[in-house]
Structures are given as structure tokens and as C-alpha cells.
Coordinates of N, CA, C and O in Angstrom, one line a residue:
M1 N 420.5 74.7 -34.3 CA 419.6 75.0 -33.2 C 419.6 76.5 -32.9 O 418.6 77.1 -32.7
L2 N 420.8 77.1 -32.9 CA 420.9 78.5 -32.6 C 420.1 79.3 -33.6 O 419.4 80.2 -33.3
N3 N 420.3 78.9 -34.9 CA 419.5 79.6 -36.0 C 418.0 79.4 -35.8 O 417.3 80.4 -36.0
Q4 N 417.6 78.3 -35.4 CA 416.1 78.1 -35.2 C 415.6 78.9 -34.1 O 414.6 79.5 -34.1
K5 N 416.4 79.0 -33.0 CA 416.1 79.9 -31.8 C 416.0 81.3 -32.3 O 415.0 82.0 -31.9
G6 N 416.9 81.8 -33.1 CA 416.9 83.1 -33.6 C 415.7 83.4 -34.4 O 415.0 84.4 -34.3
S7 N 415.3 82.4 -35.2 CA 414.1 82.5 -36.1 C 412.9 82.6 -35.2 O 412.0 83.3 -35.5
L8 N 412.8 81.7 -34.2 CA 411.7 81.7 -33.3 C 411.5 83.0 -32.6 O 410.4 83.6 -32.4
D9 N 412.7 83.6 -32.1 CA 412.6 84.9 -31.5 C 412.1 85.9 -32.4 O 411.3 86.8 -32.0
A10 N 412.5 85.9 -33.7 CA 412.1 86.9 -34.7 C 410.6 86.7 -34.9 O 409.9 87.7 -35.1
V11 N 410.1 85.5 -35.0 CA 408.6 85.3 -35.2 C 407.8 85.9 -34.0 O 406.9 86.6 -34.2
F12 N 408.2 85.6 -32.8 CA 407.5 86.1 -31.6 C 407.6 87.6 -31.6 O 406.7 88.3 -31.2
Q13 N 408.8 88.1 -31.9 CA 409.0 89.6 -31.9 C 408.0 90.2 -33.0 O 407.4 91.3 -32.7
A14 N 408.0 89.6 -34.1 CA 407.1 90.1 -35.2 C 405.6 90.1 -34.7 O 404.8 91.0 -34.9
L15 N 405.2 89.0 -34.1 CA 403.8 88.8 -33.6 C 403.5 89.6 -32.4 O 402.3 89.7 -32.0
A16 N 404.5 90.2 -31.8 CA 404.3 91.1 -30.6 C 403.5 92.4 -31.0 O 402.9 93.0 -30.1
D17 N 403.6 92.7 -32.2 CA 403.0 94.0 -32.7 C 401.5 93.7 -33.1 O 401.3 92.8 -34.0
P18 N 400.5 94.4 -32.6 CA 399.1 94.2 -32.9 C 398.8 94.4 -34.4 O 398.0 93.7 -35.0
T19 N 399.5 95.3 -35.0 CA 399.2 95.6 -36.5 C 399.7 94.4 -37.3 O 399.0 93.9 -38.2
R20 N 400.9 93.8 -36.9 CA 401.4 92.7 -37.7 C 400.5 91.4 -37.4 O 400.3 90.6 -38.3
R21 N 400.0 91.3 -36.2 CA 399.1 90.1 -35.9 C 397.9 90.3 -36.7 O 397.4 89.3 -37.2
D22 N 397.3 91.5 -36.8 CA 396.2 91.7 -37.6 C 396.4 91.3 -39.1 O 395.6 90.7 -39.8
M23 N 397.6 91.7 -39.6 CA 397.9 91.4 -41.0 C 398.0 89.9 -41.2 O 397.5 89.3 -42.2
V24 N 398.7 89.2 -40.2 CA 398.8 87.7 -40.3 C 397.4 87.1 -40.3 O 397.1 86.2 -41.1
E25 N 396.5 87.5 -39.4 CA 395.2 87.0 -39.3 C 394.4 87.1 -40.6 O 393.7 86.2 -41.0
R26 N 394.6 88.3 -41.2 CA 393.9 88.5 -42.5 C 394.5 87.7 -43.6 O 393.8 87.2 -44.5
L27 N 395.8 87.5 -43.6 CA 396.5 86.7 -44.7 C 396.2 85.2 -44.5 O 396.3 84.5 -45.5
I28 N 395.9 84.8 -43.3 CA 395.5 83.4 -43.1 C 394.3 83.0 -43.9 O 394.1 81.9 -44.4
R29 N 393.4 84.0 -44.0 CA 392.1 83.8 -44.8 C 392.4 83.7 -46.3 O 391.5 83.3 -47.1
G30 N 393.5 84.2 -46.8 CA 393.9 84.2 -48.2 C 394.8 85.3 -48.6 O 394.9 86.3 -47.8
P31 N 395.4 85.2 -49.7 CA 396.4 86.2 -50.2 C 395.7 87.6 -50.4 O 394.5 87.6 -50.8
L32 N 396.4 88.6 -50.2 CA 395.9 90.0 -50.4 C 397.0 90.8 -51.0 O 398.2 90.7 -50.7
S33 N 396.6 91.8 -51.8 CA 397.5 92.8 -52.3 C 397.9 93.7 -51.2 O 397.2 93.8 -50.2
V34 N 399.0 94.3 -51.3 CA 399.5 95.3 -50.3 C 398.4 96.4 -50.1 O 398.1 96.7 -48.9
S35 N 397.9 96.8 -51.1 CA 396.9 97.9 -51.0 C 395.6 97.4 -50.2 O 395.1 98.1 -49.4
K36 N 395.2 96.2 -50.5 CA 394.0 95.6 -49.8 C 394.4 95.4 -48.3 O 393.6 95.6 -47.4
L37 N 395.6 95.0 -48.1 CA 396.1 94.7 -46.7 C 396.2 96.0 -45.9 O 395.9 96.1 -44.8
A38 N 396.6 97.1 -46.6 CA 396.7 98.4 -46.0 C 395.4 99.1 -45.8 O 395.3 100.0 -44.9
Q39 N 394.4 98.8 -46.5 CA 393.1 99.5 -46.6 C 392.5 99.8 -45.2 O 392.3 100.9 -44.9
P40 N 392.3 98.8 -44.3 CA 391.7 99.1 -43.0 C 392.7 99.7 -42.0 O 392.2 100.2 -40.9
L41 N 393.9 99.8 -42.3 CA 394.9 100.3 -41.3 C 395.0 101.8 -41.4 O 395.0 102.3 -42.5
E42 N 395.1 102.4 -40.3 CA 395.3 103.9 -40.2 C 396.7 104.3 -40.2 O 397.2 104.8 -39.2
M43 N 397.4 104.0 -41.3 CA 398.8 104.3 -41.5 C 399.2 104.5 -42.9 O 398.4 104.0 -43.8
S44 N 400.3 105.0 -43.2 CA 400.7 105.3 -44.5 C 401.2 103.9 -45.2 O 401.5 103.0 -44.5
L45 N 401.2 103.9 -46.5 CA 401.6 102.7 -47.2 C 403.1 102.4 -46.9 O 403.4 101.2 -46.7
P46 N 404.0 103.4 -46.8 CA 405.4 103.0 -46.4 C 405.4 102.4 -45.0 O 406.2 101.4 -44.8
A47 N 404.6 102.8 -44.1 CA 404.5 102.1 -42.7 C 404.1 100.7 -42.9 O 404.6 99.8 -42.2
V48 N 403.1 100.5 -43.7 CA 402.6 99.1 -43.9 C 403.7 98.2 -44.5 O 403.9 97.1 -44.1
M49 N 404.4 98.8 -45.5 CA 405.5 98.1 -46.1 C 406.6 97.7 -45.1 O 407.2 96.6 -45.1
Q50 N 406.9 98.6 -44.1 CA 407.8 98.3 -43.0 C 407.4 97.1 -42.2 O 408.1 96.2 -41.9
H51 N 406.1 97.1 -41.9 CA 405.5 95.9 -41.1 C 405.7 94.6 -42.0 O 406.0 93.6 -41.4
L52 N 405.4 94.7 -43.3 CA 405.5 93.6 -44.1 C 406.9 93.1 -44.2 O 407.2 91.9 -44.2
Q53 N 407.9 94.0 -44.2 CA 409.3 93.6 -44.3 C 409.7 92.8 -43.0 O 410.4 91.8 -43.1
V54 N 409.1 93.2 -41.9 CA 409.4 92.4 -40.6 C 408.8 91.0 -40.7 O 409.4 90.0 -40.4
L55 N 407.6 90.9 -41.2 CA 406.9 89.7 -41.4 C 407.6 88.8 -42.4 O 407.7 87.5 -42.2
E56 N 408.1 89.3 -43.4 CA 408.8 88.6 -44.4 C 410.2 88.1 -43.9 O 410.6 87.0 -44.1
A57 N 410.9 89.0 -43.2 CA 412.2 88.7 -42.7 C 412.2 87.5 -41.7 O 413.1 86.7 -41.6
C58 N 411.1 87.4 -40.9 CA 411.0 86.2 -40.0 C 410.4 85.0 -40.6 O 410.3 84.0 -39.9
G59 N 409.9 85.1 -41.8 CA 409.4 83.9 -42.5 C 407.9 83.7 -42.3 O 407.4 82.6 -42.6
L60 N 407.2 84.6 -41.8 CA 405.7 84.5 -41.7 C 404.9 84.8 -42.9 O 403.9 84.3 -43.1
V61 N 405.5 85.7 -43.7 CA 404.8 86.1 -45.0 C 405.8 86.1 -46.1 O 407.0 86.3 -45.9
R62 N 405.3 85.9 -47.3 CA 406.1 86.1 -48.5 C 405.2 86.9 -49.5 O 404.0 87.0 -49.4
S63 N 405.9 87.6 -50.3 CA 405.2 88.4 -51.3 C 405.8 88.2 -52.7 O 406.9 87.8 -52.8
E64 N 404.9 88.4 -53.7 CA 405.4 88.3 -55.1 C 404.8 89.5 -55.8 O 403.7 90.0 -55.5
K65 N 405.5 89.9 -56.8 CA 405.1 91.1 -57.6 C 404.7 90.6 -59.0 O 405.5 89.9 -59.7
A66 N 403.5 91.0 -59.4 CA 403.1 90.7 -60.8 C 402.6 92.1 -61.4 O 401.6 92.7 -61.0
G67 N 403.5 92.6 -62.3 CA 403.2 93.9 -62.8 C 403.4 95.0 -61.7 O 404.4 95.1 -61.1
R68 N 402.3 95.7 -61.5 CA 402.4 96.8 -60.4 C 401.8 96.3 -59.1 O 401.8 97.1 -58.2
V69 N 401.3 95.1 -59.0 CA 400.6 94.6 -57.8 C 401.5 93.6 -57.1 O 402.0 92.7 -57.6
R70 N 401.7 93.9 -55.8 CA 402.5 93.0 -54.9 C 401.4 92.3 -54.1 O 400.6 92.9 -53.4
T71 N 401.5 91.0 -54.1 CA 400.5 90.2 -53.4 C 401.2 89.5 -52.3 O 402.3 88.9 -52.4
C72 N 400.6 89.4 -51.1 CA 401.2 88.8 -49.9 C 400.5 87.5 -49.6 O 399.3 87.4 -49.7
H73 N 401.3 86.5 -49.1 CA 400.8 85.2 -48.8 C 401.3 84.8 -47.4 O 402.5 85.2 -47.1
I74 N 400.6 84.1 -46.7 CA 401.1 83.5 -45.4 C 402.0 82.4 -45.7 O 401.9 81.7 -46.7
E75 N 403.0 82.3 -44.8 CA 404.0 81.2 -44.9 C 403.7 80.2 -43.8 O 404.1 80.5 -42.6
P76 N 403.0 79.1 -44.0 CA 402.7 78.2 -42.9 C 403.8 77.7 -42.1 O 403.7 77.5 -40.9
A77 N 405.0 77.6 -42.7 CA 406.2 77.0 -41.9 C 406.5 77.9 -40.8 O 406.9 77.4 -39.7
G78 N 406.5 79.2 -40.9 CA 406.8 80.1 -39.8 C 405.8 80.0 -38.7 O 406.2 80.0 -37.5
L79 N 404.5 79.9 -39.0 CA 403.5 79.7 -38.0 C 403.7 78.3 -37.3 O 403.5 78.2 -36.1
R80 N 404.0 77.3 -38.1 CA 404.2 75.9 -37.5 C 405.4 75.9 -36.5 O 405.3 75.2 -35.5
M81 N 406.4 76.7 -36.8 CA 407.5 76.8 -35.8 C 407.0 77.3 -34.5 O 407.3 76.8 -33.4
A82 N 406.3 78.4 -34.5 CA 405.8 79.0 -33.3 C 404.8 78.0 -32.6 O 404.8 77.9 -31.4
E83 N 403.9 77.4 -33.4 CA 402.9 76.5 -32.9 C 403.6 75.3 -32.2 O 403.2 74.8 -31.2
G84 N 404.7 74.8 -32.8 CA 405.5 73.7 -32.3 C 406.1 74.0 -30.9 O 406.0 73.3 -30.0
W85 N 406.6 75.2 -30.8 CA 407.2 75.7 -29.5 C 406.1 75.8 -28.5 O 406.3 75.3 -27.3
I86 N 405.0 76.4 -28.8 CA 403.9 76.6 -27.8 C 403.4 75.2 -27.4 O 403.1 74.9 -26.3
G87 N 403.3 74.3 -28.4 CA 402.8 72.9 -28.1 C 403.7 72.2 -27.2 O 403.2 71.5 -26.2
R88 N 405.0 72.3 -27.3 CA 406.0 71.7 -26.4 C 405.8 72.2 -25.0 O 405.9 71.5 -24.0
Q89 N 405.6 73.6 -24.9 CA 405.5 74.2 -23.6 C 404.2 73.7 -22.9 O 404.2 73.3 -21.7
R90 N 403.1 73.6 -23.7 CA 401.8 73.1 -23.2 C 402.0 71.7 -22.7 O 401.5 71.3 -21.6
T91 N 402.6 70.8 -23.5 CA 402.8 69.4 -23.1 C 403.6 69.3 -21.8 O 403.3 68.5 -20.9
E92 N 404.7 70.1 -21.7 CA 405.5 70.1 -20.5 C 404.7 70.5 -19.2 O 404.8 69.8 -18.2
W93 N 403.9 71.5 -19.4 CA 403.1 72.0 -18.2 C 402.0 70.9 -17.9 O 401.7 70.7 -16.7
E94 N 401.4 70.3 -18.9 CA 400.4 69.3 -18.6 C 401.0 68.1 -17.9 O 400.5 67.6 -17.0
H95 N 402.3 67.7 -18.3 CA 403.0 66.7 -17.7 C 403.3 67.0 -16.2 O 403.1 66.2 -15.3
R96 N 403.7 68.2 -15.9 CA 404.0 68.7 -14.6 C 402.7 68.7 -13.7 O 402.7 68.2 -12.6
L97 N 401.6 69.1 -14.3 CA 400.3 69.1 -13.5 C 399.8 67.7 -13.3 O 399.3 67.4 -12.2
D98 N 400.0 66.8 -14.2 CA 399.7 65.4 -14.0 C 400.5 64.8 -12.9 O 399.9 64.1 -12.0
R99 N 401.8 65.1 -12.9 CA 402.6 64.6 -11.8 C 402.2 65.2 -10.4 O 402.1 64.5 -9.4
L100 N 401.8 66.4 -10.4 CA 401.3 67.0 -9.2 C 400.0 66.4 -8.7 O 399.8 66.0 -7.6
G101 N 399.1 66.1 -9.7 CA 397.9 65.4 -9.4 C 398.1 64.0 -8.8 O 397.5 63.6 -7.9
D102 N 399.1 63.3 -9.4 CA 399.5 62.0 -9.0 C 400.0 62.0 -7.5 O 399.6 61.2 -6.7
H103 N 400.8 63.0 -7.3 CA 401.4 63.2 -6.0 C 400.3 63.4 -4.9 O 400.3 62.9 -3.8
L104 N 399.4 64.3 -5.3 CA 398.4 64.6 -4.3 C 397.4 63.5 -4.1 O 396.9 63.2 -3.0
S105 N 397.2 62.7 -5.1 CA 396.3 61.5 -5.0 C 397.0 60.4 -4.2 O 396.3 59.6 -3.5
E106 N 398.3 60.3 -4.2 CA 399.1 59.4 -3.4 C 399.0 59.7 -1.9 O 399.1 58.8 -1.1
Q107 N 398.9 60.9 -1.6 CA 398.7 61.3 -0.2 C 397.3 60.9 0.2 O 396.4 61.1 -0.5
G108 N 397.2 60.4 1.4 CA 395.9 60.0 1.8 C 395.1 61.2 2.2 O 395.6 62.3 2.4
P109 N 393.8 61.0 2.3 CA 392.9 62.1 2.7 C 393.3 62.7 4.1 O 393.2 63.9 4.3
T110 N 393.9 61.8 5.0 CA 394.4 62.3 6.3 C 395.5 63.3 6.1 O 395.5 64.3 6.7
E111 N 396.5 62.9 5.3 CA 397.6 63.8 5.0 C 397.1 65.1 4.4 O 397.6 66.2 4.8
Q112 N 396.3 65.1 3.4 CA 395.8 66.3 2.8 C 395.0 67.1 3.7 O 395.1 68.3 3.8
G113 N 394.1 66.5 4.5 CA 393.3 67.2 5.5 C 394.1 67.9 6.5 O 393.9 69.1 6.9
S114 N 395.2 67.3 7.1 CA 396.0 67.9 8.1 C 396.8 69.0 7.5 O 397.0 70.0 8.2
T115 N 397.2 68.9 6.3 CA 397.9 70.0 5.6 C 397.1 71.2 5.4 O 397.4 72.3 5.6
E116 N 395.8 70.9 5.0 CA 394.9 72.0 4.6 C 394.4 72.7 5.9 O 394.3 73.9 5.9
R117 N 394.1 72.0 6.9 CA 393.5 72.6 8.1 C 394.6 73.1 9.1 O 394.3 73.9 9.9
G118 N 395.7 72.5 9.0 CA 396.8 72.8 10.0 C 396.5 71.9 11.2 O 395.4 71.4 11.4
S119 N 397.5 71.7 12.0 CA 397.3 70.9 13.2 C 397.2 71.8 14.5 O 398.0 72.6 14.7
T120 N 396.1 71.6 15.2 CA 396.0 72.3 16.5 C 395.9 71.3 17.6 O 395.2 70.3 17.5
P121 N 396.7 71.5 18.6 CA 396.8 70.6 19.7 C 395.6 70.6 20.6 O 394.8 71.4 20.7

């Protein structure tokens, strides 16, 4: 569990950077070479490689080298881990809001009205 939490922290830390989010979004559409991935970014190739290292270290991206070309691929498992955590949070909040709605509907209109308007003698 501690390892998974650390991995989740690393995923969210990696996704906190807009350049890395852009890279992930582009890789979701399909694999790209590092040079294609770097093309629209206004930074040096070594800076792009540093961002890729962060994405690979947290398990969001993997790369493979064929000859002189390094191709990057998205790793769905890393995204699923973040998606699972977000989904659990959403479910918990929906449950809490449902309970609040049930509680408010159990109160009669008289109770709700007096609470909203306040009571004046």
C-alpha cells in the first residue's frame, strides 16, 4: 500500500507540470518519437528528455530505442491508477451529497422553512 501511495504521488507530481501533461495528452493519441514529441515545445532536447524521465519514472510513459530513434508510448496502467483514485474520491463525495439530500428531504418543509427564514417572534 505504501508503495502504491508513493507511485500515486509520483504520478500526480508528474502531471502537475503543464509540459508533461501536454506530452501525455499527445502520447494518448499514439506513440511518438522523442523528436516529434519535442517539436512543438519551446525547449531544448535535453530538457524534453528530463521531462520524459519523470514520466517514465512514475510509470506513465515507456520508451524504446530502435537504431537512433527513441519512441515513446503511453502506459495505461499509470493513468488507470490515477483514474481509480479520482473515481474513489468522486464516489465518496457523491455518497456524502446523497446522504445530505436524504437528510434534507427527511426534514419537513416546516423545519426547512424555519431554518432558512429564521424565527422572528
